[in-house]
XYZ file of C-alpha atoms in Angstrom:
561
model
C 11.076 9.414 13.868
C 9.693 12.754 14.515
C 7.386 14.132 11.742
C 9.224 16.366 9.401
C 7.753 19.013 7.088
C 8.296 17.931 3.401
C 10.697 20.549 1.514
C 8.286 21.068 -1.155
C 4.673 19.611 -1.531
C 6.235 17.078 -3.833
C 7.123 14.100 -1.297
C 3.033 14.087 0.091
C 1.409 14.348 -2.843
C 4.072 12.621 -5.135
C 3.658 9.619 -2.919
C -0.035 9.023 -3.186
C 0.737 8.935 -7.251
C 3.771 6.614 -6.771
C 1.388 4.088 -4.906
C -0.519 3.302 -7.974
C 2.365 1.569 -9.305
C 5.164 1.789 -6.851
C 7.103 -1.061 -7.089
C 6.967 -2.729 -10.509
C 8.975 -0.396 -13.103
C 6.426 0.609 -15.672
C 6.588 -1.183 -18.634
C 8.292 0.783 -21.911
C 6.314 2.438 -24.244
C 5.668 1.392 -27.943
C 4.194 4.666 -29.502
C 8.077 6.049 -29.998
C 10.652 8.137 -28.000
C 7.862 10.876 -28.009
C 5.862 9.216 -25.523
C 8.864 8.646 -22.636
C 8.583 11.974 -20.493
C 11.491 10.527 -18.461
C 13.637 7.951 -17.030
C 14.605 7.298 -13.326
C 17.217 5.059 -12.695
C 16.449 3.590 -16.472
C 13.115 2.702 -15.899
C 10.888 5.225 -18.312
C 7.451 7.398 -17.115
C 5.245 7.173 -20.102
C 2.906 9.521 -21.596
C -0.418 7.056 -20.857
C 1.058 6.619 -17.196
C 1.273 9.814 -16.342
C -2.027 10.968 -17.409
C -3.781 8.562 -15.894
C -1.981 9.106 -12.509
C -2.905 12.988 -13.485
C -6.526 12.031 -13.865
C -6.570 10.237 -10.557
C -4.282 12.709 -8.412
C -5.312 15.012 -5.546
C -6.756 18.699 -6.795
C -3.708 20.887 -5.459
C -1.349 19.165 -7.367
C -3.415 18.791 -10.700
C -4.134 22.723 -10.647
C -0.552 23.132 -11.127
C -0.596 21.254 -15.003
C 1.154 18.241 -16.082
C 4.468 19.759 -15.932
C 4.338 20.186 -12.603
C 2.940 17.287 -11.677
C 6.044 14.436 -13.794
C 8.596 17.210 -11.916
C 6.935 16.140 -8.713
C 6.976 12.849 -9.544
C 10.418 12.334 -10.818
C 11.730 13.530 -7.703
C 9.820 11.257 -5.370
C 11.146 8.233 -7.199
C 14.399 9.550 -7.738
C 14.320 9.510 -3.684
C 12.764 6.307 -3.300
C 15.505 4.534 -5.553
C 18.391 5.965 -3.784
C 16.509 4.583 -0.704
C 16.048 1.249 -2.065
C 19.757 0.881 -2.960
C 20.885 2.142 0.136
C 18.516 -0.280 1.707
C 16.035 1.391 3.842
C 13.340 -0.391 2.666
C 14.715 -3.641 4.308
C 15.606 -1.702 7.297
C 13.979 -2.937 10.906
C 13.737 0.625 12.240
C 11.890 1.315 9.212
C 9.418 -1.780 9.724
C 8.363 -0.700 13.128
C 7.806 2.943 12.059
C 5.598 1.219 9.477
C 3.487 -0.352 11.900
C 0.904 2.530 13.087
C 0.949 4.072 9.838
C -0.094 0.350 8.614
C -2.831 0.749 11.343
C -3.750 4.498 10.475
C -3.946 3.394 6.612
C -6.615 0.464 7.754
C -8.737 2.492 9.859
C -9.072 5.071 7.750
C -10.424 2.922 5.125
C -13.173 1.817 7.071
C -14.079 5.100 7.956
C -13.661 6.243 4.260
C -16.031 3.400 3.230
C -18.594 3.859 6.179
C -18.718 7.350 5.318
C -19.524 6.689 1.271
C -22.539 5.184 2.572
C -24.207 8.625 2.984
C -26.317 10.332 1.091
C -24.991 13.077 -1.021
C -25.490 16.401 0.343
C -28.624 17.875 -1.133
C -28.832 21.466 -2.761
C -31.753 21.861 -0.523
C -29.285 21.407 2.737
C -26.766 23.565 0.915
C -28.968 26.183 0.222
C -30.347 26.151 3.977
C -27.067 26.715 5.115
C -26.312 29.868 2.369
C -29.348 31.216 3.890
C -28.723 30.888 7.234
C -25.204 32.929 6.942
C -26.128 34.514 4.079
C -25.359 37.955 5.652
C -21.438 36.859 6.406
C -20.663 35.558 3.132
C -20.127 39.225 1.212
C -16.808 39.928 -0.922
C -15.320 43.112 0.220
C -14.363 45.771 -2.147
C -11.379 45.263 -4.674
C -9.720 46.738 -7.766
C -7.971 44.901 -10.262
C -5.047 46.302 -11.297
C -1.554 45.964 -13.376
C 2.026 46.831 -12.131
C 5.268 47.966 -13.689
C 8.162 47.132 -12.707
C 11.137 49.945 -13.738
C 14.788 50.258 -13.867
C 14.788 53.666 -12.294
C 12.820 57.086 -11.546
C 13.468 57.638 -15.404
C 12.729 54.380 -16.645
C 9.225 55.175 -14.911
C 8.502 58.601 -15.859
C 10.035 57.909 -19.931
C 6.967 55.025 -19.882
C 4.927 56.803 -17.782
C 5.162 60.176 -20.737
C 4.559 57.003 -23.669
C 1.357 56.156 -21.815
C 0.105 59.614 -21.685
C 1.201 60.026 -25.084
C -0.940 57.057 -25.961
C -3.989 58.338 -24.458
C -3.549 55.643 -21.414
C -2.004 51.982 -20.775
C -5.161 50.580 -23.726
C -2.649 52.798 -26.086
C 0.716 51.622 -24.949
C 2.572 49.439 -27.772
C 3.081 45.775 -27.534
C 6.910 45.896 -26.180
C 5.454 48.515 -23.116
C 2.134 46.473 -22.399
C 4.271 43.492 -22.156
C 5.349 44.711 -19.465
C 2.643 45.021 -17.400
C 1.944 42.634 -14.805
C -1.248 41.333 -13.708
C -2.141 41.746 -9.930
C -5.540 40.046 -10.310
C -7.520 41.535 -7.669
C -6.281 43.397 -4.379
C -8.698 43.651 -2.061
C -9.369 45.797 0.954
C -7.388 44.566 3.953
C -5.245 42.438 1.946
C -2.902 45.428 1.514
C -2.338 48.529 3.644
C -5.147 50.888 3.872
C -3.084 53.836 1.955
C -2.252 51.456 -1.229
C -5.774 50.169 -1.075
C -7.341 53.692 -1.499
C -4.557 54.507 -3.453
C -4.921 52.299 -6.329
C -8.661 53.313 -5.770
C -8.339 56.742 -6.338
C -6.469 56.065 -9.888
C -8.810 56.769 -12.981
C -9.356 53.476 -14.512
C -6.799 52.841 -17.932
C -4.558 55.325 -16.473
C -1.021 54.646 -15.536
C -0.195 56.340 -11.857
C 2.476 58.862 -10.878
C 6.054 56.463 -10.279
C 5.751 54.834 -6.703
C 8.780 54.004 -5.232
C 8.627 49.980 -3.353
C 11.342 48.137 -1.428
C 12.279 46.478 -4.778
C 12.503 49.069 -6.768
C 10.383 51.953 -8.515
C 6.509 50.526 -10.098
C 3.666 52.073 -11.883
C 0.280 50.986 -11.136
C -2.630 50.921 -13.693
C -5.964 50.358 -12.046
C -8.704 47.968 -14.722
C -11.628 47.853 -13.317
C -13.688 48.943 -9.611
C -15.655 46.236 -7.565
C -17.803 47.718 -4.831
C -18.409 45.534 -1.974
C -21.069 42.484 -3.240
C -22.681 39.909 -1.657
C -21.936 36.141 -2.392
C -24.160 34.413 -4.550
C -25.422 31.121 -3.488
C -23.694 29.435 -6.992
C -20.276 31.449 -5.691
C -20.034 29.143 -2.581
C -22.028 25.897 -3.248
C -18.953 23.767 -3.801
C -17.842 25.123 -0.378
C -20.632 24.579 1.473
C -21.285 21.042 0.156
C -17.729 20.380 1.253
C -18.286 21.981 4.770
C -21.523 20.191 5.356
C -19.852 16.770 4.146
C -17.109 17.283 6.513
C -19.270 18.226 9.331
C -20.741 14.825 8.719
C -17.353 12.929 10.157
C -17.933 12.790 14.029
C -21.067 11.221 13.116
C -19.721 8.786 11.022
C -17.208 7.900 13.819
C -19.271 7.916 16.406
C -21.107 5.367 14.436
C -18.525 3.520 13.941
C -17.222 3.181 17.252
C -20.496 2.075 18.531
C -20.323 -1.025 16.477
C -16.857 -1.892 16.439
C -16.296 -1.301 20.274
C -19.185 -3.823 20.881
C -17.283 -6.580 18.315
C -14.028 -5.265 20.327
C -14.076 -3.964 23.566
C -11.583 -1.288 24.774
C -10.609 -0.198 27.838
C -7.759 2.169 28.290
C -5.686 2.406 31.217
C -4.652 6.182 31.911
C -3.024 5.527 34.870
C -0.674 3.213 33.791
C 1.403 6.045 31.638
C 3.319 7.242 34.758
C 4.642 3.684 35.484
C 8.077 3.120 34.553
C 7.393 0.141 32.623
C 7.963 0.231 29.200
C 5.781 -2.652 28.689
C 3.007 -1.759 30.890
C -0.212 -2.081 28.591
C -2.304 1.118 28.646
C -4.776 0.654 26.001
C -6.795 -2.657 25.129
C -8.575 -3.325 21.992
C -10.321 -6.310 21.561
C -7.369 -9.238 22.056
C -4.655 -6.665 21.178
C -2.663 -4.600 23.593
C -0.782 -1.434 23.474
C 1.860 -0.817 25.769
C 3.371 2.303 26.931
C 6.337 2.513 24.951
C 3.912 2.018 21.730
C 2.216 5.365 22.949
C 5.796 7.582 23.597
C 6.773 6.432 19.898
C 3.255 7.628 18.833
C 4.124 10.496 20.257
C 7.790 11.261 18.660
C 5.947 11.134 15.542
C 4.733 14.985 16.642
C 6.398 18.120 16.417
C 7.219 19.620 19.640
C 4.388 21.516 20.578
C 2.131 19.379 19.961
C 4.068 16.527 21.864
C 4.087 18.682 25.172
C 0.403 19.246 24.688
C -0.328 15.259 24.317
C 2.008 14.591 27.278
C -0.723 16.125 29.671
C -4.550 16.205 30.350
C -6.610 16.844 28.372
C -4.421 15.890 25.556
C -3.064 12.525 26.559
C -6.911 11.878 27.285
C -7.504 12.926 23.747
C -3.965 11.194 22.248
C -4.846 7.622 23.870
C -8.586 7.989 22.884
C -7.399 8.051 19.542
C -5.095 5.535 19.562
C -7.832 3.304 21.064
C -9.842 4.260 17.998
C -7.336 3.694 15.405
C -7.141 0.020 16.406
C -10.497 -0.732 16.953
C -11.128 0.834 13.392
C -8.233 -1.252 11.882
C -9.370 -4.461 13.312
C -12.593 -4.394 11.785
C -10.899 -3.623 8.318
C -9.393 -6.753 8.742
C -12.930 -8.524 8.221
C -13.942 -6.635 5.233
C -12.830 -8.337 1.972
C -13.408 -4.855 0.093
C -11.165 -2.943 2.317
C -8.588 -5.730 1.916
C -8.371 -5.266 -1.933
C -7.689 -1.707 -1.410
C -5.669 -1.974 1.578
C -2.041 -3.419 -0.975
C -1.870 -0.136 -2.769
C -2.152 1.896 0.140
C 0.516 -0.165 2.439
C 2.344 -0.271 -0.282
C 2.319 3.643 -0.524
C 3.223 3.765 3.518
C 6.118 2.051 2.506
C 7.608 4.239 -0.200
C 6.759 7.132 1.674
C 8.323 6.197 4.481
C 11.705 5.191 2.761
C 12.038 8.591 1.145
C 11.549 9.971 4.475
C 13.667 8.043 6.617
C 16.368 9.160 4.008
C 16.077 12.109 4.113
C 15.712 12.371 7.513
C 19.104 9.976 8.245
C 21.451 11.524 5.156
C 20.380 15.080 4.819
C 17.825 16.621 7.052
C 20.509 15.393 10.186
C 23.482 17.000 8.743
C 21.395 19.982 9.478
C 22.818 22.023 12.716
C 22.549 25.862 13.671
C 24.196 27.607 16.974
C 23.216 30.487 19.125
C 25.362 32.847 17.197
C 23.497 32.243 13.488
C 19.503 32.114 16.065
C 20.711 35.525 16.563
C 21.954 36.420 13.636
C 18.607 35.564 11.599
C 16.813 37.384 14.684
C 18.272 40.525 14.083
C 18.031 40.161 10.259
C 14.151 39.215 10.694
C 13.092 41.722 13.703
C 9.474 43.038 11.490
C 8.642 39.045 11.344
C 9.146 37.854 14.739
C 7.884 41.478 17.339
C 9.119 44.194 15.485
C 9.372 48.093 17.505
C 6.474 50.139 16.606
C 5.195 53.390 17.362
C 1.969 55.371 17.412
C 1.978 58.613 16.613
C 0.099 61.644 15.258
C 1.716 64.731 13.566
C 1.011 68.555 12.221
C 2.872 69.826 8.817
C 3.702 72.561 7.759
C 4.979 72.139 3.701
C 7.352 73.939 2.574
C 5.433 75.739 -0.273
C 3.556 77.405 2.289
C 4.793 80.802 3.832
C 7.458 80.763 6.320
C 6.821 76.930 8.182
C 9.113 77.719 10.600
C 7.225 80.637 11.910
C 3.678 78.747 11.527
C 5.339 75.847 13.417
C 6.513 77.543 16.339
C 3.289 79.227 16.408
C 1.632 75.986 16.599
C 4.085 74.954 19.507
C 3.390 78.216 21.904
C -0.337 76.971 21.409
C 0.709 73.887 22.387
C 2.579 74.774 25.288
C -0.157 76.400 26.391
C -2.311 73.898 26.724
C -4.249 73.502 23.609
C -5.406 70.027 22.069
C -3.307 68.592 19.803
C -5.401 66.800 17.298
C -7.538 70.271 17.696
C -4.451 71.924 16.361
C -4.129 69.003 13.320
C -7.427 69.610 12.183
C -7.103 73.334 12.135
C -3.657 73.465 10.939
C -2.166 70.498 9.758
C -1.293 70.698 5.831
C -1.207 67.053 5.289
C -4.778 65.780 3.629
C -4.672 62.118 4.374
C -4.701 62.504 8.107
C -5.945 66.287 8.621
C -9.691 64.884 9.669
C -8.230 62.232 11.948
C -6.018 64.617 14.126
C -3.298 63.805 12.540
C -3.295 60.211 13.149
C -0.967 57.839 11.380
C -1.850 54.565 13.548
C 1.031 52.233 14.150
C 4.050 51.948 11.823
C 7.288 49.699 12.684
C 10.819 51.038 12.373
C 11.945 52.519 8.979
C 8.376 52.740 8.085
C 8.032 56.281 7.944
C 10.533 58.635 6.607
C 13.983 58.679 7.950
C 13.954 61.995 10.646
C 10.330 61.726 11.389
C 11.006 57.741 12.024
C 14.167 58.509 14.610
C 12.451 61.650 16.191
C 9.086 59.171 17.000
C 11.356 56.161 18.464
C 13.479 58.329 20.225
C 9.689 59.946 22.290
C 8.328 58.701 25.435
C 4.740 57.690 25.319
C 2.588 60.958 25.438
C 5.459 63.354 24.051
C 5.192 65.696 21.943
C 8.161 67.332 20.162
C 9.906 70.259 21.462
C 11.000 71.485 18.169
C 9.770 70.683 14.328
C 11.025 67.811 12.584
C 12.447 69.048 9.533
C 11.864 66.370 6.094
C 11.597 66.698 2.683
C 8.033 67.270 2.976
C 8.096 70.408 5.366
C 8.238 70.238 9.198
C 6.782 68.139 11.340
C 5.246 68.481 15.075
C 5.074 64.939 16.412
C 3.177 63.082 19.302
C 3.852 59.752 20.373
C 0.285 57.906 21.378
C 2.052 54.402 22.032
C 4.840 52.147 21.930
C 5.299 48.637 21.696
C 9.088 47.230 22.044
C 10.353 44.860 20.107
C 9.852 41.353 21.109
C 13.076 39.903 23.063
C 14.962 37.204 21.408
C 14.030 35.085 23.944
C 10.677 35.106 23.679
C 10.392 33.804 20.498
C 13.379 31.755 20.272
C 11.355 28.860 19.158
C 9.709 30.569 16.400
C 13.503 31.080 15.319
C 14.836 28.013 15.287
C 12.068 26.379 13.722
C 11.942 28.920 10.442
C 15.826 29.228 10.282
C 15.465 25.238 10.857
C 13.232 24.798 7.966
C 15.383 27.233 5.578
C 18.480 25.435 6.479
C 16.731 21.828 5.372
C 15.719 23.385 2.404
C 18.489 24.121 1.436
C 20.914 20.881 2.455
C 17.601 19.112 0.402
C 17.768 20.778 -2.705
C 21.952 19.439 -2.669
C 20.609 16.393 -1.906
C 17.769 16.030 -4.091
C 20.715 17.144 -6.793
C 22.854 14.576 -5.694
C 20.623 11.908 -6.082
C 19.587 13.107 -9.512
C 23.320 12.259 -10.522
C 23.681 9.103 -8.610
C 20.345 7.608 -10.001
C 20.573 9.254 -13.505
C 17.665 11.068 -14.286
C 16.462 11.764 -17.579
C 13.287 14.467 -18.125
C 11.437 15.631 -20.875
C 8.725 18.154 -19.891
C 9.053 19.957 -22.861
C 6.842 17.064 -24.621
C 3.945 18.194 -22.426
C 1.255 21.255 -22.876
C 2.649 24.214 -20.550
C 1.093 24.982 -17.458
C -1.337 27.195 -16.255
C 0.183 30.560 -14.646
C -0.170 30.843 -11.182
C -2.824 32.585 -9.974
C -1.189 36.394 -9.329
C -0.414 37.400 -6.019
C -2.232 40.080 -4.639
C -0.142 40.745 -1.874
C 2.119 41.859 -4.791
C 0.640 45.776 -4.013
C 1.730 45.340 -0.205
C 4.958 47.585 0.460
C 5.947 49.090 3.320
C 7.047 52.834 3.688
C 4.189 54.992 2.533
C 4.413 58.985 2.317
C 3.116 61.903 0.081
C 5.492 64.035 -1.592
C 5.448 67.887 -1.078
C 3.618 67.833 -4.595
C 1.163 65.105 -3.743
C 2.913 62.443 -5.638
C 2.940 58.842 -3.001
C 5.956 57.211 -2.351
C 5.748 53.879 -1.535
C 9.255 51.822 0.237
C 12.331 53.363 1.368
């Protein structure tokens, strides 16, 4: 069975909690009704269970609170009972799937134990390593800042008139602060350079001007200014210790290999993948063998990029190496009593995990289909994601509040015409602020970017055009020269890239029905309301990212469409 992406992050991480008990149903609670968070199929998750599968659990999951973490949970046994009664647990197909994870689950034991052996990393190594990069670990510039998200134009300018009434947002009552929305920090290069400097330029406690987004119209309020800082060594010691640790694993298996390989010898036999033989043996490990059809189911279990890759050199090299390894490794967990004691838990987690996923795999995930038509469909509906058209371009305006454009415009253009420099002209002319200096530059923008005429007068330019005429917009008239195009990327081309997201949308959706489905089959009972809420996540700062940026005629900056 080819490796499928989970839906959510639920089925990975949900499975490494189900292995501490995964079979036996919990027994009931004592305490009262108060300590059953919920029932799966009529067998109850208790209070003192889950917490101490919360203590134990991986980091990514725990961050999300205790809420989180029994949703998570319900769901992977709600899957793994309808598996078990549909019985995919006693299914051979299953079994022999089993069998390399089985293998993978051993070796990685040993190196997990070989590698505890190690000394900690020392501060003193940690610190060595801050120094020596010391100059690349800086934090660039951010501002924190607050959005608000408004009805309309009016909506935004009747709050933005109670701010200034109130002195600023520290003024604004309870009902209008409530509404403000932390952004955390945006920093520079996580959003476009003209929101960045935007947001900048607000005075701090002050709501802005109304921006118009893609979703609607916002005010911005701007809390506090960090200038550019460098990392102290306490801001990335955790990291480090983890990077050094980690660096510490080809070691460790080189180690490893050393020993085991002299207790049992490999050899691997390349050449023997291009016989037709299904049972030709390729790799030997001490008295096992593995035969080629062992090493093309290895390699189903890959995604299809990867399994091209691993069907030639160097990565079959590489994928029968590994192999090789993983067998040695799991042998010699085999004579270690302390890996063995371990070693139940963790098959048995293989086992669940591979239940819920042959499930979904053979009941929902295959029900799954998508034709040429809807590829294209999505395509078109997805063209900025997958090669959008963009243009270069560099302009000259004339605003209307100035005195007769149209005769400073044409003016511009019989200078033009004559031979003069254009970005000459745009520093000496040009009545736009942000890009006067540059020449008029505007860099690269995709379609619908830019405001509607001066956006269909740029894409409709050859490369090195400049306009005949002005382009007339609601911010005065425009003289326009194409620097560069890039055309969209053909369907073709990234046809893969396609299917695969459309793909993945389409199985999230046929799994949430299924996941619902199940919930009603198995009966499902929940109760997260007995547990402390959970943190907020952490706000996004890509929040501030929009797309069509302008300046009004009055200097007001319109974000969107």
């Amino acid at each position: 069975m080819k490796a499928l992406r989970t839906v959510s992050l639920s089925l990975a991480l949900a499975a490494q909690l189900a292995a501490a008990e995964p079979s036996a149903a919990p027994s009931a609670p004592r305490a009262g009704p108060g300590d059953v968070l919920a029932r799966v199929g009529g067998v109850p998750i208790s209070r003192a269970e889950l917490e101490r599968m919360f203590a134990a659990g991986p980091p990514e999951l725990k961050s999300r609170g205790q809420r989180q973490y029994l949703a998570e949970l319900v769901k992977f046994r709600t899957l793994l009972e309808l598996g078990k009664r549909k019985g995919y647990d006693k299914n051979p197909a299953v079994k022999a799937r089993l069998a390399p994870k089985v293998r993978e689950t051993l070796a990685r034991l040993v190196f997990d134990e070989e590698k505890a052996k190690l000394p900690p990393i020392t501060p003193e190594a940690a610190r060595a390593a801050y120094e020596t990069r010391k100059a690349l670990m800086v934090e660039p510039e951010s501002v924190e800042a607050s959005e608000v998200a408004c009805n309309s134009r009016a909506d935004a300018e009747s709050f933005l008139d109670r701010a200034r009434k109130a002195g600023g947002a520290g003024g604004l009552s309870a009902a209008d602060t409530s509404r403000l929305k932390d952004l955390g920090k945006v920093y520079a290069g996580m959003v476009p350079a003209n929101v960045f400097y935007f947001l900048k330029g607000l005075p701090l406690g002050t709501v802005s001007e109304p921006v118009e987004t893609r979703s609607g119209w916002r005010l911005y309020v701007v809390r506090a200014l960090h200038p550019e800082r460098q990392k102290s060594f306490e801001d990335v010691k955790a990291a480090l210790e983890q990077e050094l640790s980690g660096g510490r694993d080809e070691q460790v298996l080189a180690g490893l290999m050393d020993m085991c390989g002299k207790k049992f010898p490999v050899k691997v036999h390349e050449a023997r993948m291009a016989e037709a033989d299904p049972l030709a043996v390729v790799i030997e490990v001490g008295e096992a063998r593995i035969t080629r059809q062992e090493v093309l189911l290895e390699l189903e279990r890959y995604e299809k990029v990867m399994r091209e890759y691993l069907t030639r050199e160097p990565g079959r090299r590489m994928l029968l190496d590994r192999l090789a390894q993983r067998e040695c490794l799991a042998q010699e967990a085999s004579s270690r009593p302390s890996i063995q004691e371990k070693f139940g838990t963790q098959l048995q987690y293989s086992q669940d995990k591979e239940v819920v996923e042959t499930l979904l795999s053979e009941e929902c995930y295959r029900h799954v289909r998508i034709d040429d038509a809807e590829e294209r469909k999505y395509y078109q509906e997805n063209r900025r994601k997958f090669g959008r058209e963009q243009v270069q371009s560099s302009h000259i305006l004339f605003r209307r509040k100035g005195s007769d454009p149209a005769k400073r415009a044409a003016e511009a253009l019989r200078r033009l015409s004559a031979g003069e420099d254009f970005h000459a002209l745009a520093r000496e002319l040009s009545e736009d602020q942000a890009t006067k200096d540059k020449g008029g530059e505007l860099g690269w923008f995709g379609r619908e970017f830019l405001v509607e005429p001066y956006d269909r007068a740029a894409f409709s330019m050859s490369e090195g055009q400049i306009t005949s005429r002005p382009v007339e917009s609601l911010y005065g008239l425009h003289l326009i020269k194409v620097e560069g195009l890039k055309r969209a990327v053909p369907f073709e081309q990234v046809r893969d890239a396609v299917v695969k997201e459309l793909t993945q949308k389409r199985r999230d959706e046929a799994y949430q029905k299924f996941l619902e489905a199940a919930r009603r089959e198995i009966g499902v009972e929940e109760h997260p309301e007995l547990l402390p809420p959970d943190p907020a996540p952490p706000p996004d700062p890509r929040a501030a990212s929009v797309q069509k940026i302008t300046i009004t005629s009055d200097g007001q900056i319109r974000i969107g469409q």
